[in-house]
DNA sequence: TTGTAGGCGTTATCAG
DNA sequence: CTGATAACGCCTACAA
């Protein structure tokens, strides 16, 4: 490992000059040509600063802690992590990972994270919810992902739930559907009333009436094929907006049992939490995708901009500090979700026949 | 932050004595009572060593790097990460996460990991496969997870694929099934021939013949309902061993279309990659669960035992070093998978009727 | 058995 | 504008 001292010797400059130049803080202290010369020789020598030494001195580590507690029981974690990792990597940060699934020692894990010097924390939930951050994080830079604290005191990023319901329903309306069922969730989730609100809004905006008989709410983990079947037979909807992929599966099963084909006889759009639905169901379902990647990405960006205090416009990809164009993180409290068309929505024509 | 110096002062001892005692290396250098006294005052003061300073000195960070490239496209990552994290946490290590999904700069990310001083690396794949580790890792402590290198030079942990096929098929045989179909995968995967081998072995051991007409291999990402339907109708199997959950879904759909009920009219066991299957399909499917958690856990344990050179029996949960009973990682090249019974396998009686 | 001092690689302070 | 030099907190010869 080449050190700053070696660079100084080779470049014929002092350690101070080297440190200053390499951090682009030469303004007025080191003359321009020398600074440039130093940077060149540093590069030539393949110099990279030693993060440990730097941290010891600055008590900043260019490290963020990713804290999550449901990583193993949901399939969404991967994208969240990838998004955060991408942003961190772009900005020259490393991610320390802490998972506390089903363990009581979250506080201990956070303490470790602090000792290792994490500059800030991403506190991620796998289901959009109200969640206050643990007390041990209250004095640290923290961004909540896929959750909001009770008073919105902590910066947070969540999906635009209302838009989900609105976009899906609108799409079904546009395809010519007349009787659009809402297959919701009876569990106490933030998302449920919001998505339903979007559903209602879309119907209203289209001049259609809201029919309570077309709505049903079933629990996430109980058998509910029977109740959905009943709605299916008594109400004969021609389209379905499903709260999530578990419900999408029920509709596929109902259709299969009745010899109906999705995308021809009935239309369906579901929120997709889970790749199996969009990748294996036939015909492929049209889905609304939760913005897990985006939440991770913008969460990390926001956190880092908070850490760096917004005025520090530096990025450190290889350990060397360089200038970057911008390090602004917008504050997208709500992220709009993508609607992916795949063929489970009937064309206008077939609905009218 | 309280430092080693302060502990020394309060305890009325020298810095050396404190460092030695706190690292349990006093043997003969510090007298026992003093060492004990020092440890007590350290605890009382809430002293935790500063990892940066320690690392700067020792060039060891008690940090391992977790490298993965498919984290966002598969749902298995969570358990893998959780397992690794659990082991790391138990042994006082932190996990630095690097995800390289679809990016070409794996080498760069690994370089970062190295600069940050990771003591070793977990190189994880999401599908069991042959995978040589990148050259930049060849001189580092590395453990392959869910993959093996071409010559088994790198320590690795993979599922016992043959046992998967054997256990599932045996279970079906025991329940009275006579015509057990094998719904395999036509993609080039390590697991395919091995699981099939287990299927064949189980049949042979039970004195049953292997019927090629009952076997089918379909691609992972093409529509294949039609071909499976054909097998369903022409061969009339009474049981199915499915290579993965996508195939399980096809069998459920075939059954629904024909008014057959799984667990009564036909039996089914599938490998479950994906929670939606076991949580929402009705009746609940009996599954073989891939040992993602275990691979992560034992992978990390093995790595750390490699790092610590096996003789160093220390653990450092809060940054303080203490004695631990053992730090052995077995070498379970193959991990046997759990079979979870959930009711998609018919009872003997019904098969016999 | 204990204490002192030097050094790990940086950054920051303060004279020149 | 430049360059010594002192920290940062820890570990470890080596001297006492």
XYZ file of C-alpha atoms (C1' of nucleotides) in Angstrom:
738
model
C 0.000 0.000 0.000
C 1.390 3.286 -1.020
C 1.005 6.046 1.534
C 0.646 9.756 1.419
C 4.234 10.056 2.520
C 5.516 8.188 -0.497
C 3.435 10.349 -2.785
C 4.930 13.408 -1.128
C 8.456 12.147 -1.694
C 7.912 11.185 -5.317
C 6.176 14.441 -6.061
C 8.752 16.454 -4.221
C 6.164 18.102 -2.051
C 5.158 18.060 1.578
C 2.633 15.730 3.117
C 0.386 18.667 3.796
C 0.407 19.739 0.175
C -0.429 16.221 -0.896
C -3.293 15.811 1.534
C -4.739 19.161 0.582
C -4.441 18.577 -3.145
C -5.831 15.080 -3.044
C -8.867 16.359 -1.195
C -9.335 19.267 -3.579
C -8.940 21.724 -0.744
C -5.911 23.461 -2.161
C -7.669 26.772 -2.737
C -5.042 29.329 -2.003
C -2.889 26.971 0.011
C -1.147 25.040 -2.702
C -0.384 26.459 -6.076
C -2.371 25.029 -8.922
C 0.376 23.398 -10.916
C 1.810 21.695 -7.880
C -1.631 20.400 -6.899
C -2.130 19.038 -10.375
C 1.297 17.469 -10.383
C 0.611 15.849 -7.044
C -2.681 14.401 -8.226
C -0.987 12.957 -11.262
C 1.793 11.249 -9.376
C -0.728 9.945 -6.851
C -2.656 8.370 -9.645
C 0.483 7.013 -11.220
C 1.513 5.402 -7.963
C -1.955 3.936 -7.584
C -2.370 5.692 -4.300
C -5.584 5.177 -2.348
C -6.078 6.674 1.075
C -6.355 4.286 3.964
C -9.907 4.546 5.277
C -8.930 3.461 8.773
C -6.344 6.155 9.181
C -8.636 8.740 7.719
C -11.471 7.713 9.987
C -9.296 7.724 13.040
C -8.476 11.297 12.311
C -11.798 12.595 11.066
C -14.149 10.290 12.913
C -16.064 9.876 9.703
C -16.007 6.573 7.909
C -17.852 7.013 4.627
C -19.977 4.158 5.766
C -23.734 3.924 6.245
C -25.642 1.355 8.246
C -28.562 -0.447 6.673
C -30.923 -1.707 9.353
C -33.785 -4.024 8.573
C -35.819 -6.504 10.502
C -37.817 -8.508 8.004
C -35.303 -9.250 5.386
C -35.723 -13.000 5.354
C -39.481 -13.171 5.283
C -40.119 -10.960 2.316
C -38.757 -10.920 -1.194
C -38.529 -7.150 -1.444
C -35.349 -6.714 0.505
C -33.102 -7.420 -2.438
C -34.168 -4.447 -4.476
C -34.125 -2.153 -1.504
C -30.574 -3.197 -0.743
C -29.531 -2.934 -4.363
C -30.909 0.577 -4.644
C -29.178 1.705 -1.490
C -25.966 0.019 -2.533
C -26.031 1.686 -5.938
C -26.379 5.127 -4.433
C -23.772 4.437 -1.794
C -21.357 3.135 -4.380
C -21.906 6.126 -6.633
C -21.092 8.465 -3.789
C -18.149 6.513 -2.478
C -19.780 5.001 0.560
C -19.824 1.459 1.895
C -22.843 -0.181 3.418
C -22.753 -1.988 6.703
C -25.602 -4.416 6.926
C -27.488 -5.269 10.053
C -30.468 -7.572 10.078
C -32.479 -8.029 13.205
C -35.195 -10.431 12.064
C -37.014 -11.758 15.050
C -34.293 -10.830 17.461
C -34.605 -8.658 20.497
C -31.152 -7.187 20.287
C -31.725 -4.486 17.756
C -30.235 -2.011 20.192
C -27.071 -4.052 20.474
C -26.700 -4.283 16.734
C -27.168 -0.563 16.402
C -24.564 -0.027 19.071
C -22.133 -2.096 17.015
C -22.954 -0.061 13.965
C -22.194 3.101 15.918
C -18.919 1.788 17.206
C -17.869 0.919 13.710
C -18.499 4.534 12.989
C -21.404 4.493 10.568
C -21.987 8.075 9.494
C -25.715 7.567 9.152
C -28.476 5.022 9.100
C -31.054 3.663 6.730
C -33.904 2.216 8.718
C -35.900 0.077 6.330
C -39.233 -1.638 6.673
C -40.565 -4.194 4.263
C -44.172 -3.079 4.495
C -45.187 0.549 4.391
C -46.111 1.455 7.933
C -45.870 3.921 10.750
C -42.710 3.192 12.643
C -40.797 5.311 15.060
C -37.085 4.835 14.884
C -35.409 3.302 17.933
C -34.277 5.774 20.530
C -30.633 4.926 19.947
C -30.962 6.432 16.502
C -32.629 9.647 17.541
C -29.408 11.626 17.607
C -28.041 10.149 14.413
C -28.600 10.994 10.806
C -31.344 8.614 9.795
C -33.653 8.078 6.864
C -36.728 5.897 7.112
C -37.451 3.727 4.111
C -40.904 2.376 3.312
C -42.184 3.741 6.586
C -42.990 7.040 8.258
C -42.654 7.990 11.878
C -45.764 9.137 13.667
C -44.983 12.827 13.338
C -42.945 12.858 10.145
C -39.963 14.123 12.072
C -37.630 11.696 10.373
C -36.931 12.017 6.664
C -38.685 9.189 4.897
C -39.439 7.661 1.545
C -42.614 5.734 0.826
C -44.583 4.647 -2.230
C -47.444 6.769 -3.472
C -50.177 4.369 -2.409
C -53.078 6.430 -3.650
C -51.584 6.604 -7.098
C -51.299 2.839 -7.143
C -55.040 2.398 -6.810
C -55.741 5.271 -9.125
C -53.435 4.178 -11.916
C -54.532 0.550 -11.853
C -58.208 1.367 -11.819
C -57.856 3.988 -14.517
C -56.094 1.497 -16.719
C -58.916 -0.991 -16.260
C -61.525 1.655 -16.981
C -59.698 2.684 -20.133
C -59.703 -0.885 -21.337
C -63.485 -0.825 -21.185
C -64.176 -2.583 -17.880
C -67.535 -1.805 -16.311
C -67.602 -3.809 -13.103
C -64.226 -3.445 -11.429
C -63.799 -5.396 -8.228
C -61.478 -4.286 -5.446
C -59.780 -7.239 -3.781
C -58.315 -5.606 -0.702
C -56.689 -6.611 2.509
C -58.363 -6.795 5.901
C -55.114 -6.480 7.826
C -54.302 -3.147 9.365
C -51.955 -1.685 6.793
C -51.277 1.883 5.791
C -51.557 0.922 2.167
C -55.049 -0.539 2.285
C -57.207 2.576 2.726
C -54.916 4.592 0.468
C -55.008 2.206 -2.459
C -58.720 1.905 -2.022
C -58.993 5.661 -2.045
C -57.187 5.734 -5.362
C -59.561 3.095 -6.684
C -62.569 5.163 -5.645
C -61.086 8.367 -7.007
C -60.476 6.809 -10.390
C -64.041 5.523 -10.595
C -65.411 8.895 -9.569
C -63.229 10.777 -12.027
C -64.499 8.499 -14.764
C -68.083 9.182 -13.784
C -68.613 5.640 -12.599
C -70.329 4.747 -9.382
C -68.720 2.990 -6.471
C -70.407 -0.307 -5.760
C -69.676 -1.696 -2.274
C -70.674 -5.168 -3.431
C -67.673 -5.194 -5.696
C -65.298 -4.667 -2.789
C -63.890 -7.319 -0.540
C -61.171 -7.394 2.061
C -59.525 -10.654 3.020
C -56.745 -11.407 5.462
C -53.202 -11.949 4.280
C -52.654 -15.288 5.851
C -55.979 -17.039 6.082
C -57.574 -19.191 3.412
C -59.886 -16.934 1.474
C -60.515 -18.656 -1.809
C -64.100 -19.317 -0.809
C -65.056 -15.730 -0.116
C -63.434 -14.516 -3.291
C -65.164 -17.253 -5.264
C -68.465 -16.055 -3.933
C -67.818 -12.504 -5.040
C -66.742 -13.899 -8.364
C -70.003 -15.747 -8.921
C -72.538 -13.397 -7.384
C -71.132 -10.114 -8.714
C -69.600 -11.263 -11.976
C -66.987 -8.527 -12.163
C -65.281 -8.036 -15.491
C -62.097 -6.676 -13.951
C -60.128 -6.879 -10.728
C -57.726 -4.615 -8.922
C -55.807 -6.801 -6.498
C -54.125 -5.409 -3.420
C -51.197 -7.766 -3.897
C -50.005 -10.857 -5.677
C -51.507 -13.324 -3.232
C -54.879 -11.972 -4.315
C -53.859 -12.055 -7.932
C -53.241 -15.738 -7.528
C -56.769 -16.255 -6.161
C -58.272 -14.605 -9.198
C -56.194 -16.754 -11.514
C -57.390 -19.819 -9.671
C -61.039 -18.739 -9.763
C -60.763 -18.110 -13.473
C -59.103 -21.458 -14.104
C -61.846 -23.268 -12.230
C -64.524 -21.574 -14.315
C -62.845 -21.985 -17.656
C -62.405 -18.231 -17.979
C -59.296 -16.716 -19.381
C -57.613 -13.743 -17.902
C -56.910 -11.033 -20.422
C -59.771 -12.199 -22.591
C -62.811 -12.834 -20.422
C -61.772 -10.799 -17.448
C -59.092 -8.213 -16.764
C -56.789 -7.975 -13.835
C -54.166 -5.673 -12.425
C -52.426 -6.500 -9.195
C -49.724 -4.985 -7.093
C -46.735 -7.252 -7.453
C -44.665 -7.915 -4.410
C -43.294 -11.081 -5.667
C -41.666 -12.033 -8.889
C -43.272 -15.424 -9.241
C -46.527 -13.831 -10.236
C -45.227 -11.724 -13.054
C -42.821 -14.362 -14.274
C -44.828 -17.549 -14.251
C -48.529 -16.840 -14.368
C -50.097 -17.292 -17.769
C -51.151 -15.105 -19.350
C -48.664 -12.714 -17.802
C -50.365 -10.357 -15.386
C -50.264 -6.605 -15.678
C -48.836 -5.352 -12.428
C -48.023 -2.282 -10.448
C -44.511 -2.629 -9.132
C -43.637 -1.317 -5.713
C -40.657 1.030 -5.993
C -38.299 -0.862 -3.735
C -35.217 -0.088 -5.753
C -36.098 3.583 -5.912
C -36.789 3.809 -2.205
C -33.408 2.294 -1.456
C -31.645 4.491 -3.960
C -33.164 7.801 -2.949
C -33.067 6.889 0.699
C -29.317 6.407 0.570
C -28.807 9.527 -1.516
C -30.852 11.566 0.848
C -29.007 10.184 3.836
C -25.626 10.939 2.371
C -26.623 14.447 1.432
C -27.709 14.901 5.030
C -24.419 13.525 6.282
C -22.355 15.697 4.042
C -24.348 18.709 5.032
C -25.443 19.530 1.531
C -22.664 21.984 0.912
C -19.916 19.405 0.687
C -20.003 18.450 -2.955
C -17.532 15.668 -3.060
C -17.581 12.098 -4.156
C -15.086 9.450 -3.389
C -15.327 6.493 -5.660
C -11.951 4.942 -5.295
C -11.081 6.501 -2.023
C -9.741 9.617 -3.681
C -11.863 12.655 -3.362
C -12.950 14.339 -6.538
C -15.433 16.938 -7.562
C -18.911 15.834 -8.526
C -21.606 17.765 -10.299
C -24.216 17.594 -7.585
C -25.115 15.798 -4.460
C -28.656 16.829 -4.026
C -31.264 14.423 -2.871
C -34.803 15.433 -3.631
C -37.327 14.775 -0.952
C -39.680 12.373 -2.679
C -41.755 11.461 0.293
C -43.949 9.591 -2.142
C -42.646 7.632 -5.064
C -44.990 6.882 -7.899
C -45.009 3.250 -8.942
C -44.593 1.803 -12.395
C -47.422 0.029 -14.149
C -46.121 -2.830 -16.232
C -48.454 -4.027 -18.966
C -48.202 -7.698 -19.696
C -51.451 -8.899 -21.141
C -53.861 -9.686 -18.367
C -55.933 -6.663 -19.295
C -58.520 -7.258 -22.005
C -58.696 -4.900 -24.936
C -61.549 -2.452 -25.144
C -63.174 -4.456 -27.852
C -63.509 -7.654 -25.940
C -65.010 -5.951 -22.949
C -67.733 -4.511 -25.107
C -68.783 -7.616 -26.850
C -16.004 7.906 24.084
C -13.908 6.553 26.859
C -10.429 5.492 25.848
C -7.973 2.924 27.006
C -6.033 5.707 28.703
C -8.934 6.694 30.884
C -9.500 3.105 31.890
C -5.836 2.904 32.855
C -6.099 5.991 35.015
C -9.290 4.936 36.790
C -7.969 1.456 37.371
C -4.616 2.732 38.520
C -2.800 0.611 35.991
C -0.754 1.107 32.879
C -2.107 1.267 29.378
C -0.241 -1.915 28.589
C -1.851 -3.748 31.450
C -5.240 -2.564 30.291
C -4.735 -3.518 26.666
C -3.407 -6.909 27.637
C -6.166 -7.629 30.117
C -8.940 -6.471 27.868
C -7.696 -8.768 25.136
C -7.329 -11.684 27.520
C -3.653 -11.923 26.750
C -2.448 -11.295 30.274
C -0.988 -14.762 30.788
C 2.019 -14.136 32.931
C 2.267 -10.471 32.068
C -0.370 -9.005 34.332
C -1.331 -10.456 37.665
C -4.743 -12.032 37.776
C -6.425 -9.780 40.285
C -5.277 -6.667 38.503
C -6.496 -8.008 35.178
C -9.865 -8.761 36.688
C -10.000 -5.354 38.297
C -9.176 -3.708 35.004
C -11.888 -5.600 33.175
C -14.393 -4.567 35.799
C -13.587 -0.898 35.668
C -13.597 -1.023 31.886
C -17.069 -2.453 31.974
C -18.150 0.082 34.570
C -16.906 2.929 32.426
C -18.695 1.471 29.436
C -15.451 1.253 27.552
C -15.489 -0.094 24.013
C -12.372 -0.117 21.902
C -12.345 2.139 18.881
C -12.382 -0.142 15.861
C -10.664 2.404 13.640
C -7.708 2.818 15.924
C -7.462 -0.892 16.463
C -7.619 -1.583 12.752
C -5.069 1.037 11.925
C -2.711 -0.729 14.255
C -3.544 -4.358 13.559
C -4.766 -4.065 9.987
C -7.642 -6.313 10.875
C -11.144 -4.912 10.980
C -13.430 -7.652 12.249
C -15.383 -7.051 9.100
C -16.369 -9.441 6.329
C -17.511 -8.573 2.849
C -20.656 -10.123 1.430
C -20.555 -10.110 -2.348
C -23.542 -11.023 -4.445
C -24.675 -10.329 -7.943
C -28.290 -11.398 -8.140
C -29.735 -10.048 -5.000
C -32.566 -8.110 -6.547
C -33.834 -10.692 -8.962
C -34.335 -13.530 -6.560
C -36.137 -13.788 -3.268
C -33.557 -16.017 -1.616
C -31.057 -13.341 -0.773
C -32.756 -12.326 2.433
C -32.241 -15.593 4.206
C -28.703 -15.913 2.984
C -27.919 -12.479 4.327
C -29.705 -13.151 7.577
C -27.783 -16.357 8.143
C -24.467 -14.710 7.442
C -25.377 -11.749 9.602
C -26.369 -13.973 12.505
C -23.057 -15.787 12.454
C -21.101 -12.580 12.040
C -22.954 -10.957 14.885
C -22.402 -13.942 17.168
C -18.699 -13.765 16.532
C -18.396 -10.021 16.796
C -18.025 -9.233 13.124
C -19.738 -6.679 10.941
C -20.834 -7.317 7.404
C -20.012 -5.013 4.544
C -22.443 -5.512 1.734
C -21.634 -5.260 -1.909
C -24.147 -5.974 -4.617
C -23.110 -6.040 -8.212
C -26.357 -6.931 -9.969
C -25.962 -6.435 -13.648
C -22.973 -4.197 -13.264
C -19.600 -4.672 -14.797
C -17.639 -3.144 -11.988
C -17.473 -6.075 -9.644
C -13.729 -5.657 -9.519
C -14.073 -2.063 -8.441
C -16.486 -2.958 -5.674
C -14.183 -5.661 -4.446
C -11.342 -3.188 -4.459
C -13.393 -0.909 -2.222
C -14.098 -3.786 0.079
C -10.401 -4.466 0.302
C -9.535 -0.878 1.017
C -12.068 -0.817 3.790
C -10.128 -3.698 5.171
C -12.541 -6.605 5.018
C -10.826 -9.562 6.651
C -12.511 -12.058 4.355
C -15.180 -12.519 1.747
C -18.413 -14.374 1.276
C -19.041 -14.849 -2.426
C -22.668 -15.801 -2.770
C -24.671 -17.046 -5.709
C -28.424 -17.303 -5.785
C -28.536 -20.450 -7.858
C -26.329 -23.410 -7.162
C -23.703 -23.384 -9.857
C -20.084 -23.732 -10.791
C -18.478 -20.372 -10.345
C -14.857 -19.448 -10.067
C -14.205 -16.557 -7.769
C -12.876 -13.377 -9.346
C -9.143 -13.153 -9.552
C -9.033 -10.232 -7.145
C -10.235 -12.577 -4.442
C -7.778 -15.343 -5.089
C -5.357 -14.210 -2.423
C -8.026 -13.444 0.148
C -9.871 -15.620 2.572
C -13.014 -16.505 0.693
C -15.943 -18.861 1.083
C -18.251 -19.672 -1.804
C -21.923 -19.906 -0.951
C -24.412 -21.836 -3.056
C -21.746 -22.453 -5.639
C -18.594 -24.433 -6.154
C -15.516 -23.523 -8.108
C -14.484 -25.803 -10.886
C -11.809 -27.588 -8.868
C -13.214 -27.251 -5.372
C -10.213 -25.211 -4.370
C -12.314 -22.672 -2.584
C -14.226 -23.662 0.543
C -17.888 -23.820 -0.357
C -21.332 -24.606 0.942
C -24.108 -25.965 -1.253
C -27.408 -27.772 -0.781
C -27.530 -31.536 -1.006
C -29.387 -31.652 -4.296
C -29.564 -35.421 -4.590
C -31.182 -35.657 -1.175
C -33.819 -33.182 -2.288
C -35.027 -35.469 -5.037
C -34.659 -38.520 -2.871
C -36.525 -37.176 0.132
C -39.393 -35.732 -1.858
C -39.878 -38.837 -3.936
C -39.625 -41.140 -0.941
C -42.254 -39.112 0.838
C -44.579 -39.470 -2.134
C -43.933 -43.192 -2.367
C -44.633 -43.610 1.337
C -47.954 -41.864 0.910
C -48.928 -44.531 -1.591
C -48.304 -42.813 -4.884
C -47.773 -45.140 -7.854
C -47.187 -42.845 -10.793
C -44.879 -40.096 -9.690
C -44.109 -37.480 -12.296
C -40.877 -35.530 -12.390
C -41.429 -31.935 -13.464
C -37.877 -30.812 -14.107
C -36.061 -27.919 -15.640
C -34.552 -27.813 -19.109
C -32.140 -25.010 -18.273
C -28.542 -25.930 -17.668
C -28.419 -26.031 -13.884
C -26.289 -28.082 -11.529
C -29.362 -28.942 -9.546
C -31.368 -30.503 -12.354
C -29.528 -33.789 -12.941
C -28.829 -34.173 -9.220
C -32.415 -33.801 -8.087
C -33.450 -36.112 -10.852
C -30.870 -38.609 -9.699
C -32.387 -38.516 -6.228
C -35.825 -39.078 -7.754
C -34.572 -42.109 -9.649
C -32.710 -43.485 -6.654
C -35.783 -43.275 -4.467
C -37.888 -45.108 -7.039
C -35.252 -47.788 -7.453
C -34.810 -48.232 -3.712
C -38.555 -48.706 -3.403
C -38.519 -51.322 -6.127
C -40.462 -49.133 -8.520
C -39.569 -48.697 -12.141
C -38.490 -45.471 -13.743
C -40.893 -44.410 -16.443
C -39.475 -41.829 -18.869
C -42.968 -40.840 -19.912
C -43.527 -39.473 -16.445
C -40.617 -37.084 -16.774
C -40.659 -33.683 -18.344
C -38.245 -30.789 -18.455
C -39.466 -27.298 -19.206
C -37.620 -23.991 -19.379
C -37.700 -21.547 -16.497
C -38.914 -18.560 -18.384
C -41.046 -19.768 -21.240
C -44.727 -20.540 -21.134
C -45.041 -24.251 -20.513
C -48.547 -24.818 -19.238
C -49.452 -26.600 -22.451
C -46.751 -29.234 -22.288
C -47.395 -29.938 -18.640
C -51.127 -30.193 -19.327
C -50.405 -32.799 -21.927
C -48.373 -34.899 -19.516
C -51.142 -34.446 -17.014
C -53.795 -35.830 -19.331
C -51.910 -38.526 -21.187
C -49.992 -40.011 -18.264
C -52.420 -39.351 -15.429
C -49.793 -39.221 -12.684
C -51.042 -39.470 -9.122
C -48.146 -37.491 -7.707
C -45.649 -34.830 -8.751
C -42.178 -33.863 -7.710
C -41.647 -30.319 -8.919
C -38.209 -28.879 -9.493
C -39.306 -25.526 -8.129
C -42.301 -23.413 -7.210
C -42.945 -22.132 -10.700
C -43.665 -25.740 -11.632
C -45.734 -26.226 -8.520
C -47.925 -23.418 -9.691
C -48.471 -25.128 -13.041
C -49.672 -28.285 -11.321
C -52.059 -26.313 -9.155
C -53.422 -24.642 -12.232
C -53.788 -27.936 -14.126
C -55.616 -29.411 -11.159
C -57.930 -26.419 -10.850
C -58.834 -26.611 -14.523
C -59.760 -30.277 -14.173
C -61.660 -30.005 -10.928
C -59.038 -32.077 -9.137
C -57.929 -31.253 -5.644
C -54.341 -31.385 -4.581
C -53.808 -33.409 -1.438
C -56.859 -35.495 -2.191
C -56.865 -36.502 -5.827
C -53.202 -35.959 -6.517
C -50.124 -35.396 -4.387
C -47.408 -32.882 -4.872
C -44.081 -31.908 -3.393
C -42.125 -29.025 -4.809
C -38.906 -27.293 -4.018
C -39.868 -23.909 -2.638
C -37.806 -20.974 -3.666
C -40.440 -18.491 -3.006
C -42.695 -17.893 -0.079
C -45.814 -17.072 -2.023
C -46.283 -20.705 -2.862
C -46.230 -22.040 0.651
C -48.180 -19.136 2.044
C -51.013 -18.692 -0.378
C -51.635 -21.805 -2.383
C -54.575 -23.840 -1.160
C -54.313 -26.462 0.056
C -50.880 -25.569 1.353
C -48.175 -27.381 -0.577
C -45.655 -29.695 0.979
C -42.270 -28.291 0.094
C -38.585 -28.892 0.304
C -36.947 -25.721 1.502
C -33.584 -24.696 0.159
C -31.198 -24.087 3.053
C -30.430 -20.453 2.337
C -30.235 -19.427 5.953
C -27.962 -22.329 6.784
C -25.675 -21.674 3.864
C -25.287 -18.071 4.971
C -24.760 -19.021 8.572
C -22.203 -21.758 8.052
C -20.527 -19.836 5.289
C -19.846 -16.918 7.585
C -18.786 -19.165 10.456
C -16.433 -21.031 8.234
C -14.983 -17.833 6.859
C -14.369 -16.378 10.273
C -12.760 -19.530 11.528
C -10.480 -19.333 8.511
C -9.691 -15.717 9.247
C -8.930 -16.318 12.873
C -6.783 -19.243 11.959
C -8.717 -21.639 14.100
C -6.468 -21.288 17.098
C -7.603 -17.834 18.015
C -10.583 -18.533 20.196
C -11.920 -15.097 20.778
C -15.186 -13.388 20.227
C -15.874 -9.751 20.297
C -19.512 -8.878 20.478
C -19.328 -5.399 21.873
C -15.854 -4.676 20.748
C -14.383 -6.182 23.892
C -12.629 -9.434 23.446
C -13.784 -12.326 25.559
C -13.272 -16.037 25.618
C -15.657 -18.226 23.690
C -16.188 -21.945 23.923
C -15.436 -22.792 20.326
C -15.102 -21.304 16.932
C -15.288 -24.301 14.750
C -17.001 -24.318 11.450
C -17.734 -27.766 10.147
C -17.233 -28.311 6.471
C -20.739 -29.138 5.334
C -20.094 -29.031 1.659
C -23.635 -30.299 1.254
C -26.482 -29.192 3.447
C -29.522 -31.410 3.631
C -32.782 -29.580 3.084
C -35.850 -29.594 5.242
C -39.086 -31.142 4.031
C -42.062 -29.203 5.314
C -45.341 -31.109 5.311
C -48.346 -28.959 4.709
C -51.091 -31.044 3.263
C -50.619 -31.333 -0.453
C -49.678 -34.982 -0.083
C -52.589 -37.376 -0.011
C -52.836 -39.923 2.746
C -52.107 -43.545 1.949
C -55.736 -44.491 2.179
C -56.863 -42.114 -0.517
C -54.150 -43.213 -2.900
C -55.285 -46.786 -2.545
C -58.949 -46.263 -3.148
C 5.220 -7.765 36.472
C 4.751 -2.912 34.905
C 5.485 1.397 32.309
C 7.217 4.181 28.373
C 7.532 5.291 23.869
C 7.064 4.664 18.951
C 4.247 4.041 15.069
C -0.005 2.719 12.043
C -1.708 6.886 7.800
C -4.358 10.785 7.979
C -5.729 15.512 8.694
C -5.277 19.993 11.017
C -2.670 23.550 13.290
C 0.637 26.815 13.200
C 4.940 28.677 12.392
C 7.932 30.042 8.641
C 1.937 29.765 -0.177
C 4.687 25.849 2.155
C 6.238 22.403 5.443
C 7.087 20.497 10.082
C 4.569 18.528 13.783
C 0.938 17.160 16.826
C -2.874 14.646 17.395
C -6.650 10.468 16.576
C -6.738 5.495 19.928
C -4.680 1.425 19.969
C -1.046 -2.219 20.233
C 3.562 -3.863 21.333
C 8.581 -3.993 21.624
C 11.618 -2.990 24.961
C 13.339 -1.056 29.042
C 12.840 -0.848 33.957
